[in-house]
PDB file of C-alpha atoms in Angstrom:
ATOM      1  CA  MET A   1      29.702 -52.291-150.315  1.00 48.00           C
ATOM      2  CA  ASN A   2      27.280 -50.255-152.493  1.00 52.00           C
ATOM      3  CA  PRO A   3      24.716 -48.381-150.311  1.00 49.00           C
ATOM      4  CA  PHE A   4      21.991 -48.904-152.985  1.00 52.00           C
ATOM      5  CA  ILE A   5      22.523 -52.381-152.404  1.00 52.00           C
ATOM      6  CA  ASP A   6      22.050 -52.470-148.944  1.00 55.00           C
ATOM      7  CA  MET A   7      18.702 -50.463-149.202  1.00 53.00           C
ATOM      8  CA  VAL A   8      17.276 -53.500-150.548  1.00 60.00           C
ATOM      9  CA  ARG A   9      19.106 -56.032-148.169  1.00 74.00           C
ATOM     10  CA  PHE A  10      16.695 -55.688-144.835  1.00 85.00           C
ATOM     11  CA  THR A  11      17.954 -56.452-141.359  1.00 87.00           C
ATOM     12  CA  PRO A  12      16.322 -58.503-139.052  1.00 90.00           C
ATOM     13  CA  ASN A  13      15.029 -55.790-137.262  1.00 92.00           C
ATOM     14  CA  GLU A  14      13.627 -54.487-140.744  1.00 91.00           C
ATOM     15  CA  LYS A  15      12.375 -57.538-141.932  1.00 93.00           C
ATOM     16  CA  ARG A  16      10.553 -58.189-138.352  1.00 95.00           C
ATOM     17  CA  TYR A  17       8.857 -54.385-138.802  1.00 94.00           C
ATOM     18  CA  TYR A  18       7.656 -54.959-142.550  1.00 94.00           C
ATOM     19  CA  ARG A  19       6.501 -58.420-141.265  1.00 96.00           C
ATOM     20  CA  ASN A  20       4.901 -56.978-138.349  1.00 96.00           C
ATOM     21  CA  SER A  21       3.132 -54.260-140.560  1.00 96.00           C
ATOM     22  CA  ILE A  22       1.073 -56.304-142.669  1.00 97.00           C
ATOM     23  CA  ALA A  23      -1.635 -57.231-140.267  1.00 97.00           C
ATOM     24  CA  PRO A  24      -2.280 -53.706-139.406  1.00 97.00           C
ATOM     25  CA  THR A  25      -2.367 -52.301-143.020  1.00 96.00           C
ATOM     26  CA  VAL A  26      -4.704 -55.124-144.072  1.00 97.00           C
ATOM     27  CA  ALA A  27      -6.809 -53.939-140.813  1.00 97.00           C
ATOM     28  CA  PHE A  28      -6.706 -50.442-141.852  1.00 96.00           C
ATOM     29  CA  LEU A  29      -7.788 -51.331-145.862  1.00 97.00           C
ATOM     30  CA  ALA A  30     -10.767 -53.404-144.638  1.00 97.00           C
ATOM     31  CA  VAL A  31     -11.747 -50.974-141.697  1.00 97.00           C
ATOM     32  CA  MET A  32     -11.261 -47.902-144.073  1.00 96.00           C
ATOM     33  CA  ALA A  33     -13.673 -49.990-146.558  1.00 97.00           C
ATOM     34  CA  GLY A  34     -16.218 -51.015-144.074  1.00 97.00           C
ATOM     35  CA  SER A  35     -16.502 -47.472-142.372  1.00 97.00           C
ATOM     36  CA  ALA A  36     -16.761 -45.555-145.608  1.00 96.00           C
ATOM     37  CA  MET A  37     -19.527 -48.591-146.897  1.00 96.00           C
ATOM     38  CA  LEU A  38     -21.391 -47.968-143.560  1.00 97.00           C
ATOM     39  CA  VAL A  39     -21.395 -44.230-143.411  1.00 96.00           C
ATOM     40  CA  ARG A  40     -22.602 -43.936-146.794  1.00 95.00           C
ATOM     41  CA  GLU A  41     -25.340 -46.708-146.153  1.00 95.00           C
ATOM     42  CA  TYR A  42     -26.536 -45.111-142.953  1.00 96.00           C
ATOM     43  CA  ARG A  43     -25.554 -41.316-143.020  1.00 95.00           C
ATOM     44  CA  ASP A  44     -29.292 -40.279-142.631  1.00 94.00           C
ATOM     45  CA  GLU A  45     -30.421 -43.038-139.914  1.00 95.00           C
ATOM     46  CA  TRP A  46     -27.691 -43.263-137.540  1.00 96.00           C
ATOM     47  CA  PRO A  47     -26.664 -40.590-134.797  1.00 96.00           C
ATOM     48  CA  PHE A  48     -23.725 -38.243-135.995  1.00 96.00           C
ATOM     49  CA  GLU A  49     -21.721 -39.823-132.885  1.00 96.00           C
ATOM     50  CA  VAL A  50     -21.907 -43.523-133.918  1.00 97.00           C
ATOM     51  CA  LEU A  51     -21.149 -42.155-137.924  1.00 97.00           C
ATOM     52  CA  ALA A  52     -18.188 -40.232-136.183  1.00 97.00           C
ATOM     53  CA  GLY A  53     -17.224 -43.285-134.368  1.00 97.00           C
ATOM     54  CA  LEU A  54     -17.080 -45.202-137.567  1.00 97.00           C
ATOM     55  CA  ALA A  55     -15.026 -42.719-139.704  1.00 96.00           C
ATOM     56  CA  LEU A  56     -12.671 -42.344-136.939  1.00 97.00           C
ATOM     57  CA  LEU A  57     -12.276 -46.283-136.734  1.00 97.00           C
ATOM     58  CA  PRO A  58      -9.002 -46.444-139.450  1.00 96.00           C
ATOM     59  CA  VAL A  59      -7.159 -44.741-136.905  1.00 96.00           C
ATOM     60  CA  LEU A  60      -6.869 -47.297-134.791  1.00 97.00           C
ATOM     61  CA  PRO A  61      -4.789 -49.435-137.164  1.00 97.00           C
ATOM     62  CA  MET A  62      -2.934 -46.555-137.767  1.00 95.00           C
ATOM     63  CA  VAL A  63      -1.982 -46.122-134.123  1.00 96.00           C
ATOM     64  CA  TRP A  64      -1.159 -50.074-134.187  1.00 97.00           C
ATOM     65  CA  ILE A  65       1.520 -49.321-137.391  1.00 95.00           C
ATOM     66  CA  ILE A  66       2.760 -46.421-135.154  1.00 95.00           C
ATOM     67  CA  LYS A  67       3.344 -48.550-132.000  1.00 97.00           C
ATOM     68  CA  ILE A  68       5.212 -51.073-134.724  1.00 97.00           C
ATOM     69  CA  TYR A  69       7.467 -48.295-135.875  1.00 96.00           C
ATOM     70  CA  ILE A  70       8.402 -47.066-132.105  1.00 97.00           C
ATOM     71  CA  ASP A  71       9.264 -50.777-131.596  1.00 97.00           C
ATOM     72  CA  TYR A  72      11.507 -50.839-134.664  1.00 97.00           C
ATOM     73  CA  PHE A  73      13.138 -47.572-133.793  1.00 97.00           C
ATOM     74  CA  ARG A  74      13.942 -48.885-130.129  1.00 96.00           C
ATOM     75  CA  ASP A  75      15.672 -51.662-131.789  1.00 95.00           C
ATOM     76  CA  CYS A  76      17.610 -49.737-134.364  1.00 96.00           C
ATOM     77  CA  ASP A  77      21.369 -49.099-133.675  1.00 96.00           C
ATOM     78  CA  GLU A  78      22.720 -45.833-133.579  1.00 96.00           C
ATOM     79  CA  TRP A  79      23.475 -45.250-137.345  1.00 96.00           C
ATOM     80  CA  GLU A  80      20.075 -46.625-138.285  1.00 95.00           C
ATOM     81  CA  LYS A  81      18.842 -44.399-135.737  1.00 96.00           C
ATOM     82  CA  LEU A  82      20.382 -41.418-137.490  1.00 95.00           C
ATOM     83  CA  ILE A  83      19.040 -42.378-141.005  1.00 95.00           C
ATOM     84  CA  GLU A  84      15.347 -42.807-139.126  1.00 96.00           C
ATOM     85  CA  ILE A  85      15.575 -39.384-137.682  1.00 96.00           C
ATOM     86  CA  TYR A  86      16.895 -37.903-141.237  1.00 94.00           C
ATOM     87  CA  GLY A  87      13.924 -39.287-142.735  1.00 96.00           C
ATOM     88  CA  ILE A  88      11.683 -38.071-140.114  1.00 96.00           C
ATOM     89  CA  ALA A  89      13.027 -34.579-140.201  1.00 96.00           C
ATOM     90  CA  ILE A  90      13.112 -34.424-144.056  1.00 96.00           C
ATOM     91  CA  GLY A  91       9.433 -35.615-144.212  1.00 96.00           C
ATOM     92  CA  VAL A  92       7.987 -33.355-141.372  1.00 97.00           C
ATOM     93  CA  LEU A  93       9.665 -30.402-142.630  1.00 97.00           C
ATOM     94  CA  LEU A  94       9.240 -30.705-146.297  1.00 97.00           C
ATOM     95  CA  VAL A  95       5.892 -31.488-145.978  1.00 97.00           C
ATOM     96  CA  GLY A  96       5.411 -28.594-143.345  1.00 97.00           C
ATOM     97  CA  MET A  97       6.719 -26.374-145.969  1.00 98.00           C
ATOM     98  CA  ALA A  98       4.835 -27.779-149.077  1.00 97.00           C
ATOM     99  CA  TYR A  99       1.542 -26.878-146.604  1.00 97.00           C
ATOM    100  CA  PHE A 100       2.581 -23.842-145.601  1.00 97.00           C
ATOM    101  CA  ALA A 101       3.332 -22.625-148.951  1.00 97.00           C
ATOM    102  CA  LEU A 102      -0.119 -23.972-150.016  1.00 96.00           C
ATOM    103  CA  GLY A 103      -1.570 -22.039-147.169  1.00 96.00           C
ATOM    104  CA  LEU A 104      -0.095 -18.891-148.216  1.00 97.00           C
ATOM    105  CA  LEU A 105      -1.767 -19.328-152.042  1.00 97.00           C
ATOM    106  CA  GLY A 106      -5.072 -20.095-150.284  1.00 96.00           C
ATOM    107  CA  LEU A 107      -4.818 -16.916-147.779  1.00 96.00           C
ATOM    108  CA  PHE A 108      -4.068 -14.649-150.857  1.00 96.00           C
ATOM    109  CA  GLN A 109      -6.991 -16.364-152.410  1.00 95.00           C
ATOM    110  CA  LEU A 110      -5.012 -17.592-155.610  1.00 97.00           C
ATOM    111  CA  VAL A 111      -6.170 -21.016-155.302  1.00 95.00           C
ATOM    112  CA  VAL A 112      -9.151 -22.701-153.774  1.00 95.00           C
ATOM    113  CA  LEU A 113      -7.833 -25.664-151.446  1.00 94.00           C
ATOM    114  CA  ASP A 114      -9.850 -28.803-150.265  1.00 95.00           C
ATOM    115  CA  GLY A 115      -9.485 -28.517-146.631  1.00 93.00           C
ATOM    116  CA  THR A 116     -10.553 -32.382-146.335  1.00 94.00           C
ATOM    117  CA  LEU A 117      -8.056 -33.705-149.070  1.00 94.00           C
ATOM    118  CA  LEU A 118      -5.208 -31.815-147.393  1.00 95.00           C
ATOM    119  CA  ALA A 119      -5.619 -32.986-143.994  1.00 94.00           C
ATOM    120  CA  TYR A 120      -6.330 -36.676-145.069  1.00 93.00           C
ATOM    121  CA  GLY A 121      -3.531 -36.460-147.463  1.00 94.00           C
ATOM    122  CA  MET A 122      -0.827 -35.116-144.863  1.00 94.00           C
ATOM    123  CA  LEU A 123       0.362 -38.513-143.066  1.00 93.00           C
ATOM    124  CA  PRO A 124       0.713 -40.183-146.388  1.00 93.00           C
ATOM    125  CA  ALA A 125       2.629 -37.248-147.754  1.00 96.00           C
ATOM    126  CA  VAL A 126       5.061 -37.104-144.660  1.00 96.00           C
ATOM    127  CA  MET A 127       5.472 -40.897-144.808  1.00 94.00           C
ATOM    128  CA  LEU A 128       6.402 -40.893-148.771  1.00 96.00           C
ATOM    129  CA  VAL A 129       8.831 -37.762-148.126  1.00 97.00           C
ATOM    130  CA  TYR A 130      10.169 -39.678-144.815  1.00 96.00           C
ATOM    131  CA  THR A 131      11.249 -42.701-147.255  1.00 94.00           C
ATOM    132  CA  LEU A 132      12.710 -40.186-149.853  1.00 94.00           C
ATOM    133  CA  GLY A 133      14.504 -38.817-146.907  1.00 94.00           C
ATOM    134  CA  LYS A 134      15.787 -42.015-145.802  1.00 93.00           C
ATOM    135  CA  VAL A 135      17.327 -42.883-149.226  1.00 92.00           C
ATOM    136  CA  VAL A 136      18.888 -39.321-149.157  1.00 91.00           C
ATOM    137  CA  GLY A 137      20.289 -40.300-145.540  1.00 91.00           C
ATOM    138  CA  ARG A 138      21.712 -43.355-146.532  1.00 90.00           C
ATOM    139  CA  TRP A 139      23.368 -41.872-149.633  1.00 89.00           C
ATOM    140  CA  ARG A 140      24.889 -39.234-147.607  1.00 87.00           C
ATOM    141  CA  HIS A 141      25.888 -41.119-144.409  1.00 84.00           C
ATOM    142  CA  GLY A 142      26.077 -44.908-145.632  1.00 79.00           C
TER     143      GLY A 142
ATOM    144  CA  MET B   1      37.324 -38.627-139.244  1.00 85.00           C
ATOM    145  CA  ARG B   2      39.631 -41.183-141.067  1.00 91.00           C
ATOM    146  CA  ASN B   3      40.006 -44.776-139.279  1.00 95.00           C
ATOM    147  CA  VAL B   4      41.683 -47.885-139.958  1.00 96.00           C
ATOM    148  CA  ILE B   5      38.901 -50.220-139.056  1.00 97.00           C
ATOM    149  CA  ARG B   6      38.675 -51.776-142.185  1.00 97.00           C
ATOM    150  CA  GLU B   7      42.390 -52.732-142.017  1.00 96.00           C
ATOM    151  CA  ARG B   8      42.056 -53.999-138.364  1.00 97.00           C
ATOM    152  CA  ARG B   9      38.940 -56.067-139.777  1.00 97.00           C
ATOM    153  CA  GLU B  10      40.631 -57.520-142.761  1.00 97.00           C
ATOM    154  CA  SER B  11      43.784 -58.392-140.607  1.00 96.00           C
ATOM    155  CA  GLN B  12      41.618 -60.509-138.178  1.00 95.00           C
ATOM    156  CA  GLY B  13      40.146 -61.971-141.571  1.00 96.00           C
ATOM    157  CA  TRP B  14      36.457 -60.932-140.482  1.00 97.00           C
ATOM    158  CA  SER B  15      33.622 -60.117-142.862  1.00 96.00           C
ATOM    159  CA  GLN B  16      32.130 -56.664-142.165  1.00 96.00           C
ATOM    160  CA  ALA B  17      28.833 -59.018-141.222  1.00 94.00           C
ATOM    161  CA  GLU B  18      31.141 -60.803-138.591  1.00 96.00           C
ATOM    162  CA  LEU B  19      32.236 -57.557-137.227  1.00 97.00           C
ATOM    163  CA  ALA B  20      28.822 -55.984-136.899  1.00 96.00           C
ATOM    164  CA  ASP B  21      27.614 -59.218-134.928  1.00 94.00           C
ATOM    165  CA  ARG B  22      30.859 -58.749-132.567  1.00 96.00           C
ATOM    166  CA  LEU B  23      29.635 -54.950-132.301  1.00 96.00           C
ATOM    167  CA  ALA B  24      25.814 -56.058-132.226  1.00 94.00           C
ATOM    168  CA  VAL B  25      24.985 -53.250-134.801  1.00 95.00           C
ATOM    169  CA  SER B  26      24.007 -53.568-138.379  1.00 94.00           C
ATOM    170  CA  ARG B  27      26.440 -54.381-141.283  1.00 93.00           C
ATOM    171  CA  GLN B  28      25.301 -51.199-143.062  1.00 93.00           C
ATOM    172  CA  THR B  29      26.648 -49.272-139.690  1.00 95.00           C
ATOM    173  CA  VAL B  30      30.006 -51.016-140.053  1.00 96.00           C
ATOM    174  CA  ASN B  31      30.093 -50.057-143.838  1.00 95.00           C
ATOM    175  CA  ALA B  32      29.365 -46.336-142.751  1.00 95.00           C
ATOM    176  CA  ILE B  33      32.021 -46.321-140.138  1.00 96.00           C
ATOM    177  CA  GLU B  34      34.769 -47.998-142.441  1.00 96.00           C
ATOM    178  CA  THR B  35      33.962 -45.269-145.429  1.00 94.00           C
ATOM    179  CA  GLY B  36      34.257 -42.565-142.959  1.00 92.00           C
ATOM    180  CA  LYS B  37      30.394 -41.644-143.791  1.00 92.00           C
ATOM    181  CA  TYR B  38      29.822 -41.998-140.136  1.00 94.00           C
ATOM    182  CA  ASP B  39      31.518 -41.077-136.987  1.00 94.00           C
ATOM    183  CA  PRO B  40      30.711 -43.694-134.292  1.00 96.00           C
ATOM    184  CA  SER B  41      29.469 -42.756-130.675  1.00 96.00           C
ATOM    185  CA  LEU B  42      32.009 -42.908-127.821  1.00 96.00           C
ATOM    186  CA  PRO B  43      30.397 -46.294-126.339  1.00 96.00           C
ATOM    187  CA  LEU B  44      30.774 -47.863-129.684  1.00 97.00           C
ATOM    188  CA  ALA B  45      34.316 -46.509-130.476  1.00 97.00           C
ATOM    189  CA  PHE B  46      35.268 -47.997-127.231  1.00 96.00           C
ATOM    190  CA  LYS B  47      33.645 -51.345-128.277  1.00 97.00           C
ATOM    191  CA  LEU B  48      35.756 -51.265-131.207  1.00 97.00           C
ATOM    192  CA  ALA B  49      38.895 -50.436-129.480  1.00 97.00           C
ATOM    193  CA  ARG B  50      38.415 -53.300-127.123  1.00 97.00           C
ATOM    194  CA  LEU B  51      37.610 -55.531-129.600  1.00 97.00           C
ATOM    195  CA  PHE B  52      40.962 -54.714-131.521  1.00 97.00           C
ATOM    196  CA  GLY B  53      42.727 -54.373-128.323  1.00 96.00           C
ATOM    197  CA  GLU B  54      44.099 -50.664-129.282  1.00 95.00           C
ATOM    198  CA  PRO B  55      43.618 -47.365-127.829  1.00 95.00           C
ATOM    199  CA  ILE B  56      40.825 -45.352-129.606  1.00 95.00           C
ATOM    200  CA  GLU B  57      43.153 -42.837-131.089  1.00 94.00           C
ATOM    201  CA  THR B  58      45.014 -45.390-132.984  1.00 95.00           C
ATOM    202  CA  LEU B  59      41.845 -46.382-134.477  1.00 96.00           C
ATOM    203  CA  PHE B  60      40.436 -43.017-135.374  1.00 95.00           C
ATOM    204  CA  ASP B  61      42.475 -39.916-136.510  1.00 91.00           C
ATOM    205  CA  ASP B  62      40.809 -36.389-136.649  1.00 84.00           C
ATOM    206  CA  ALA B  63      43.590 -34.668-137.974  1.00 80.00           C
ATOM    207  CA  PRO B  64      42.523 -32.735-141.205  1.00 73.00           C
TER     208      PRO B  64
END
């Protein structure tokens, strides 16, 4: 069998993972939009604690997604776990290295970095490179 | 590591999916083992040996 064809054929565990991820993903988008709107609207009226709580609200659906991922990982067989670990390792190491390199450029004042954008973009960057890492893992071990 | 899992499976007339069901793993895992890209854990190797009624060393060969 062609391992690249296998990538688009989902196992029951993968199907469950993607199905279960829909609700928290929609929740994340809705909470994110709601939080942004409320914080922008009431920035000068509501106390900092309330605004900070609103700003951090999107973390909750992310925690929900992580819980679903942990359940998915638990139900993976040994080869699937290897591929997952491969993806996570590549994602964390490459993004960590990229951030370190950017940090060096900032440290030597060669570029001006937007810390907020960098902090916000870290998790999506890890997830993106994790997916690429899984493709590499399946290609090497599948 | 070379192995004869594909030959044993085909001699039983099983598809990769059928063997995967019997081993409680994914079909991709069976494919990775058959192509020699993944060496199974000891528990999974024992499962294969029991399923085919052969010792592990006849199914897997670590000779260079």
